mmCIF file of C-alpha atoms in Angstrom:
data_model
loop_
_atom_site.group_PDB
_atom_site.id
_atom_site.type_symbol
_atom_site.label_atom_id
_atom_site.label_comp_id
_atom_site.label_asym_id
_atom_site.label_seq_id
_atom_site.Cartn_x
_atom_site.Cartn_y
_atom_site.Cartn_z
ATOM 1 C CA UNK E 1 -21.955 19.222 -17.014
ATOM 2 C CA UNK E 2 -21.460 16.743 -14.175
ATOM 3 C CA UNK E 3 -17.334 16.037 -13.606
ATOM 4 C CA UNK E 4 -15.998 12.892 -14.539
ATOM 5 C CA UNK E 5 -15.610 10.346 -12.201
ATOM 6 C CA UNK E 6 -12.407 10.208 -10.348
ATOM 7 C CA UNK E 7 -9.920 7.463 -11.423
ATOM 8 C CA UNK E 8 -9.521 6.401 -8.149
ATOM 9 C CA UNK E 9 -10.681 2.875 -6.004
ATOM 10 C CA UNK E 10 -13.162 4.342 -3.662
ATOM 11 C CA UNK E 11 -13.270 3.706 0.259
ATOM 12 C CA UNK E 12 -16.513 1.152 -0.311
ATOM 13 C CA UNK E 13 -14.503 -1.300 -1.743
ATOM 14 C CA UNK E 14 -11.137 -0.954 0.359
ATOM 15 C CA UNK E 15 -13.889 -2.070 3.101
ATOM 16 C CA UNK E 16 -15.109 -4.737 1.015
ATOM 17 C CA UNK E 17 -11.449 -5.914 0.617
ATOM 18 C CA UNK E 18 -10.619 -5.572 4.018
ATOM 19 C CA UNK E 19 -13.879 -7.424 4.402
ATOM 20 C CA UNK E 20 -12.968 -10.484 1.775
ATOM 21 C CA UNK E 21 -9.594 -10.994 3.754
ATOM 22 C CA UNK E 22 -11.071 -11.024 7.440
ATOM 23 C CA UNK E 23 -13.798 -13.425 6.298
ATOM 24 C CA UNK E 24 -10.560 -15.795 5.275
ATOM 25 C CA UNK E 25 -8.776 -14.925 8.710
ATOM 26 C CA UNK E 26 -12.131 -15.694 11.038
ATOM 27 C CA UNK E 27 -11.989 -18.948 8.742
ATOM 28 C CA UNK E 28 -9.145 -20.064 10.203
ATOM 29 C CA UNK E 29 -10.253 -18.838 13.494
ATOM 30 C CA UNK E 30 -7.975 -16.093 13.693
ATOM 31 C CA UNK E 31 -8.173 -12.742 15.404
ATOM 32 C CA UNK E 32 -6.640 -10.530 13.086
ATOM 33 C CA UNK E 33 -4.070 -9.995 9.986
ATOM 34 C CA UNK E 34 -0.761 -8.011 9.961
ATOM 35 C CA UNK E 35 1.488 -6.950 7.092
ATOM 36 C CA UNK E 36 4.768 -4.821 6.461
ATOM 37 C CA UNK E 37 3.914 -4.863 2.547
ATOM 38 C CA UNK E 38 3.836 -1.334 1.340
ATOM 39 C CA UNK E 39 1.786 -2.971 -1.684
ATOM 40 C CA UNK E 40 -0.568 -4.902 0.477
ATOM 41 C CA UNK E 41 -0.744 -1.563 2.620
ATOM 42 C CA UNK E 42 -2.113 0.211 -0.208
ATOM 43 C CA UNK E 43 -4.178 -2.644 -1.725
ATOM 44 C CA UNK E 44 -6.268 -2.933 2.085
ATOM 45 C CA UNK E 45 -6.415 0.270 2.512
ATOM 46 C CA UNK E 46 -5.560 3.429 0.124
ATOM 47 C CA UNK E 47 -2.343 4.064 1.307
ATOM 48 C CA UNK E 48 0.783 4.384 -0.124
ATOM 49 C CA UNK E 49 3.805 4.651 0.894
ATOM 50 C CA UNK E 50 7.351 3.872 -0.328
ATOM 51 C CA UNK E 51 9.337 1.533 1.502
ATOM 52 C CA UNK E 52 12.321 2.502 3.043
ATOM 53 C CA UNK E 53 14.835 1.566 6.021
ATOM 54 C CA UNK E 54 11.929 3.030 8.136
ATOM 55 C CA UNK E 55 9.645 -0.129 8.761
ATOM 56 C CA UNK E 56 5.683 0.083 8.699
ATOM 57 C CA UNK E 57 3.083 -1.815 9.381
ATOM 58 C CA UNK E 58 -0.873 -2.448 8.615
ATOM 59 C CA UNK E 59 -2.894 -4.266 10.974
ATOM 60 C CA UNK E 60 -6.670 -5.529 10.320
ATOM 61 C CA UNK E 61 -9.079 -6.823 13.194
ATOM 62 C CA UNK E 62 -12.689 -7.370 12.986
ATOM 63 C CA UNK E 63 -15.188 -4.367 12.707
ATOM 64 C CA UNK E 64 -12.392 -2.215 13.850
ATOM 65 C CA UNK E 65 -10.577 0.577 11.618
ATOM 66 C CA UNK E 66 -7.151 -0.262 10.226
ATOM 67 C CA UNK E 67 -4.254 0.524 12.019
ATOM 68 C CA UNK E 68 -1.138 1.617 10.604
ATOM 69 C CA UNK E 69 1.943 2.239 12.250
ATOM 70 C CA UNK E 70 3.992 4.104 10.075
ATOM 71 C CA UNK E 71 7.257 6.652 10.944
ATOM 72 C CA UNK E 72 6.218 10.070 12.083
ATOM 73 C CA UNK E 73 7.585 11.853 8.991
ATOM 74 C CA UNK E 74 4.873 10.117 7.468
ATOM 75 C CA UNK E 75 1.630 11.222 9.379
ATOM 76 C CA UNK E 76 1.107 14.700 7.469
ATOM 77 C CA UNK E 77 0.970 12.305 4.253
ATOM 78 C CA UNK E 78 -1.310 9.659 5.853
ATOM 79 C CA UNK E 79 -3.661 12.876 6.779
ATOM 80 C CA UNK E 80 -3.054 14.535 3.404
ATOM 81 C CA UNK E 81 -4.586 10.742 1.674
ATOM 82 C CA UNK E 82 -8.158 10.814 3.677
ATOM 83 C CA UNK E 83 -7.457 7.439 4.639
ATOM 84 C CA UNK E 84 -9.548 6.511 7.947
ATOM 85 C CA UNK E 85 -7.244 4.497 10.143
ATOM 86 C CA UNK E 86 -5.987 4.649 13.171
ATOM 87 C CA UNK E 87 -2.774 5.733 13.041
ATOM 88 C CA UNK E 88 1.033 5.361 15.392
ATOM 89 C CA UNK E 89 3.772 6.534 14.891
ATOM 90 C CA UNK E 90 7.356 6.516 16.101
ATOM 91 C CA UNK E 91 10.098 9.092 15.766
ATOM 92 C CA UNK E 92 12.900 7.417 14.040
ATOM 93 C CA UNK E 93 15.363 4.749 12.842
ATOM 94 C CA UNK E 94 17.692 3.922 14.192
ATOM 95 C CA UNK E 95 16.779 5.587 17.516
ATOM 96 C CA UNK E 96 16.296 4.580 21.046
ATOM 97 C CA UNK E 97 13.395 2.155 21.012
ATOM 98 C CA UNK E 98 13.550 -0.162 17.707
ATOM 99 C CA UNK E 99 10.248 0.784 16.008
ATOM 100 C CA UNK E 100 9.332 -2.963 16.332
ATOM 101 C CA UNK E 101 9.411 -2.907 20.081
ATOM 102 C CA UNK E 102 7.476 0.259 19.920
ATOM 103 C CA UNK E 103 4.743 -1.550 17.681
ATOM 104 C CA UNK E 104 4.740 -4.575 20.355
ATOM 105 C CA UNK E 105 4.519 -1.777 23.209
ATOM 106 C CA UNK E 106 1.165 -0.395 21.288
ATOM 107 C CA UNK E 107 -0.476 -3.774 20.515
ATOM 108 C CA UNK E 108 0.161 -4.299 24.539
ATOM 109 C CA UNK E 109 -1.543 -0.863 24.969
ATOM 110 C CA UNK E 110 -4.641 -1.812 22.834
ATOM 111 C CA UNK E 111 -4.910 -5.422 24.568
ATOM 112 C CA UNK E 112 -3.580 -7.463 21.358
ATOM 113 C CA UNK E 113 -0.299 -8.749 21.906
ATOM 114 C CA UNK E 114 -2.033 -12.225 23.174
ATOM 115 C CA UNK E 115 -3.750 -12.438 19.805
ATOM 116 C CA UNK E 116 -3.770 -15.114 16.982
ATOM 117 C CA UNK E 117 -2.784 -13.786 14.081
ATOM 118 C CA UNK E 118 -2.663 -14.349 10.049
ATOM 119 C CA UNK E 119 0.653 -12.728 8.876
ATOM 120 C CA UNK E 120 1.994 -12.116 5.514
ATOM 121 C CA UNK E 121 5.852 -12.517 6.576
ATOM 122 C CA UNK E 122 7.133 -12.305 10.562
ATOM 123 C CA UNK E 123 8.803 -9.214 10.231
ATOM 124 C CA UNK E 124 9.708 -5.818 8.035
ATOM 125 C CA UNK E 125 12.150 -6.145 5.465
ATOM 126 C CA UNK E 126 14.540 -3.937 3.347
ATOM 127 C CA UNK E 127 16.987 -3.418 1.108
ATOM 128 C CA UNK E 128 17.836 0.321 2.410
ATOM 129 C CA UNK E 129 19.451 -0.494 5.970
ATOM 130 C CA UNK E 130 16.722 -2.226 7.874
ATOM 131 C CA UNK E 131 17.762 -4.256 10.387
ATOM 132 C CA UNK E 132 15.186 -5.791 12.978
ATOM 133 C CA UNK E 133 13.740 -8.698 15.480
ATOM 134 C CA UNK E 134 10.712 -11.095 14.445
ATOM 135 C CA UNK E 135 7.428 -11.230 15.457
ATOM 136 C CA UNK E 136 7.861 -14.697 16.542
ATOM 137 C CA UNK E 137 10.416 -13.528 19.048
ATOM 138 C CA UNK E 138 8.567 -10.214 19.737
ATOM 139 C CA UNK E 139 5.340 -11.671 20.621
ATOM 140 C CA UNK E 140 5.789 -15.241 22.417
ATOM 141 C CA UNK E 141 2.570 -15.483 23.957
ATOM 142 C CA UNK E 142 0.887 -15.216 20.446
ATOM 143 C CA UNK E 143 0.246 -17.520 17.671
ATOM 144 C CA UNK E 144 1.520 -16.493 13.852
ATOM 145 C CA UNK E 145 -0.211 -18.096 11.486
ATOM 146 C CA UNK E 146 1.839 -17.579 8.713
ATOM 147 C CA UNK E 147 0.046 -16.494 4.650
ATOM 148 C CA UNK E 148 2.563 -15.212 2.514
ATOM 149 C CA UNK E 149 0.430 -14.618 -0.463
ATOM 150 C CA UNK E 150 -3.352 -14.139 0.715
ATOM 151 C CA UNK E 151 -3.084 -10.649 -0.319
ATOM 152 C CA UNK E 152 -1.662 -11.642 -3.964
ATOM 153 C CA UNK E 153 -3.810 -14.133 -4.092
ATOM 154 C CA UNK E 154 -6.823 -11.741 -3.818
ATOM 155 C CA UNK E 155 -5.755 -9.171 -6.013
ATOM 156 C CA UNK E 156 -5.329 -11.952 -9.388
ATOM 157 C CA UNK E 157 -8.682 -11.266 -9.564
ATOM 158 C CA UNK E 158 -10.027 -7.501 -10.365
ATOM 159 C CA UNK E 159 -12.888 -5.533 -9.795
ATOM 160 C CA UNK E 160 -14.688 -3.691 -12.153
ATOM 161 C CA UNK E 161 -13.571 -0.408 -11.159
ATOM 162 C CA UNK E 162 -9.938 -2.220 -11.698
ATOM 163 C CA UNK E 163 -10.335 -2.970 -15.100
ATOM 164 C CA UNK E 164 -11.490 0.428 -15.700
ATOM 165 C CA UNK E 165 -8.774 1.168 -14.603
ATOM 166 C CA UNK E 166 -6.567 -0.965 -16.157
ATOM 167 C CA UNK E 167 -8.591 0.110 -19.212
ATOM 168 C CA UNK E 168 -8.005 4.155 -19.081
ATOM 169 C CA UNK E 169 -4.190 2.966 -18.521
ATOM 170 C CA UNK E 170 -3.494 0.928 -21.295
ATOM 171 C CA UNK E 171 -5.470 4.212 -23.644
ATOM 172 C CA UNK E 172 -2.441 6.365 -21.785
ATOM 173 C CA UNK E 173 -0.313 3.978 -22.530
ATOM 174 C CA UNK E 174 -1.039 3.402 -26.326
ATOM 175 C CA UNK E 175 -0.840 6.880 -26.199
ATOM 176 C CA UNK E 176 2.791 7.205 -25.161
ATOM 177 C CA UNK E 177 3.473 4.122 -27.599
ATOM 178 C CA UNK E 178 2.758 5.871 -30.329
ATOM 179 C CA UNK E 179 4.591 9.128 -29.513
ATOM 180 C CA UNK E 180 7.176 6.951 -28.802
ATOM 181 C CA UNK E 181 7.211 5.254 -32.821
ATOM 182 C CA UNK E 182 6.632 8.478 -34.015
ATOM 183 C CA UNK E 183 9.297 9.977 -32.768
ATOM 184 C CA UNK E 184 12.233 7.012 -33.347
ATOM 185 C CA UNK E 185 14.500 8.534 -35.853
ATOM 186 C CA UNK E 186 17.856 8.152 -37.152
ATOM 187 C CA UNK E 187 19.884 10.202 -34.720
ATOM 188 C CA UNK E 188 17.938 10.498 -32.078
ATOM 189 C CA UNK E 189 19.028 8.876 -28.752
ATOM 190 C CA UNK E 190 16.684 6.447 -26.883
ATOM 191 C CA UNK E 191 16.775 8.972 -23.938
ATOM 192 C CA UNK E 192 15.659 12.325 -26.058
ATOM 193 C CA UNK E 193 13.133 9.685 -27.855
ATOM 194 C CA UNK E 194 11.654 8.461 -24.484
ATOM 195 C CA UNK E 195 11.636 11.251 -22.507
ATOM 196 C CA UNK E 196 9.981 13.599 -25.045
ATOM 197 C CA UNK E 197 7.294 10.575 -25.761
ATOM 198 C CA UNK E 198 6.558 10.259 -21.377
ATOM 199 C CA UNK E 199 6.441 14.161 -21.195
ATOM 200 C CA UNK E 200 3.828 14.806 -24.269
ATOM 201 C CA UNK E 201 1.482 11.623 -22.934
ATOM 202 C CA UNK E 202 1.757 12.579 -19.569
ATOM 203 C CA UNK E 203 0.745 16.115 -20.405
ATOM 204 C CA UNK E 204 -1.972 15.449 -22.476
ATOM 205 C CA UNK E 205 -3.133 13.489 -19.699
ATOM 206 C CA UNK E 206 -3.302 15.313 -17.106
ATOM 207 C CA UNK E 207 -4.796 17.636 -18.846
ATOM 208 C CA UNK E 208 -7.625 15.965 -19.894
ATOM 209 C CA UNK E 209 -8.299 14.377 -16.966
ATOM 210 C CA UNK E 210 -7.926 16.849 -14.591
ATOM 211 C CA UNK E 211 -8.642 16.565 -11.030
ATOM 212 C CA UNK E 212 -10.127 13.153 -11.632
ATOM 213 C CA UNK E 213 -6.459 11.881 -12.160
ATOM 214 C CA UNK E 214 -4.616 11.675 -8.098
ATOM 215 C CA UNK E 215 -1.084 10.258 -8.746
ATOM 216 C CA UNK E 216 -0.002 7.973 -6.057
#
């Protein structure tokens, strides 16, 4: 018997998505596309990562890998994903160098500090402890086009493996429902009824799923 499918967005269409949103910056007649969105991150390219104080960065240029600056405690986890990038990293915050100079010192490096660029917002941000200087200020010589929601704008509308997706969620998740009504009696605290509802679903999913299901 063949094994399921995994219920995962394959690398084809990261690169057609990737693809999509460097057709829209050429448009414009820009060179390339940054963001510090841990959601756009992931949406562009397959990786996750939770934000923190410690600021990252994705950034997209034509027929050229992505590249991801990212922290260094994160590059066993980049490695661990499969995700083909090119990939910088700096040791810490706060330290030293602020990562975002380090991040202008590597675009000098790779000869794309003069660029144009289409940019989702002009710098990290942070609820944790981030503090940090602009791209505006950071790169002078360079022009910021600024796009604030091209990414959300492209991910309104889904794929079909999305809304398979979205489709073996919602079972999961009628699953858990269900638990959950069955399990609402007089007594029983919201916490004991939840928690025993997400354990049993969860379980039975992973389960049958297997090693088609990759949590992220």
């Amino acid at each position: 018997m063949a094994e399921p499918k995994p219920m995962i967005i394959d690398g084809d269409e990261y690169s057609a998505r990737r693809a999509r949103l460097l057709g829209e910056v050429s448009d414009r007649e820009l060179d390339g596309f940054i963001t510090f969105s841990g959601l756009s991150t992931f949406y562009l390219t397959g990786f996750h990562f939770l934000p923190t104080e410690r600021p990252a960065a994705c950034l997209l240029l034509p027929e050229q890998p992505p590249i991801l600056f990212l922290p260094h405690l994160e590059i066993e986890h980049v490695e661990a994903t499969g995700v083909k990038a090119d990939v910088y990293t700096y040791p810490e915050y706060p330290g030293t160098e602020h990562p975002m100079e380090h991040l202008v010192r590597i675009m000098d490096s790779l000869g794309i500090k003069g660029a144009s660029w289409m940019v989702e917002s002009l710098g990290y941000s942070s609820a944790e402890g981030y503090r940090g200087p602009k791209l505006d200020a950071l790169l002078p010589d360079a022009h910021l086009a600024l796009s604030p929601f091209i990414v959300e704008e492209m991910r309104m509308v889904k794929s079909p493996a999305e809304i398979d997706l979205i489709r073996e969620s919602a079972r999961w998740g009628n699953l858990a429902h269900t638990l959950l009504q069955e399990y609402c009696a007089p007594g029983q605290t919201e916490n004991e009824v939840s928690l025993r509802a997400s354990a049993e679903a969860s379980q039975a999913m992973m389960k049958t799923l297997g090693r088609t299901y990759v949590p992220l």
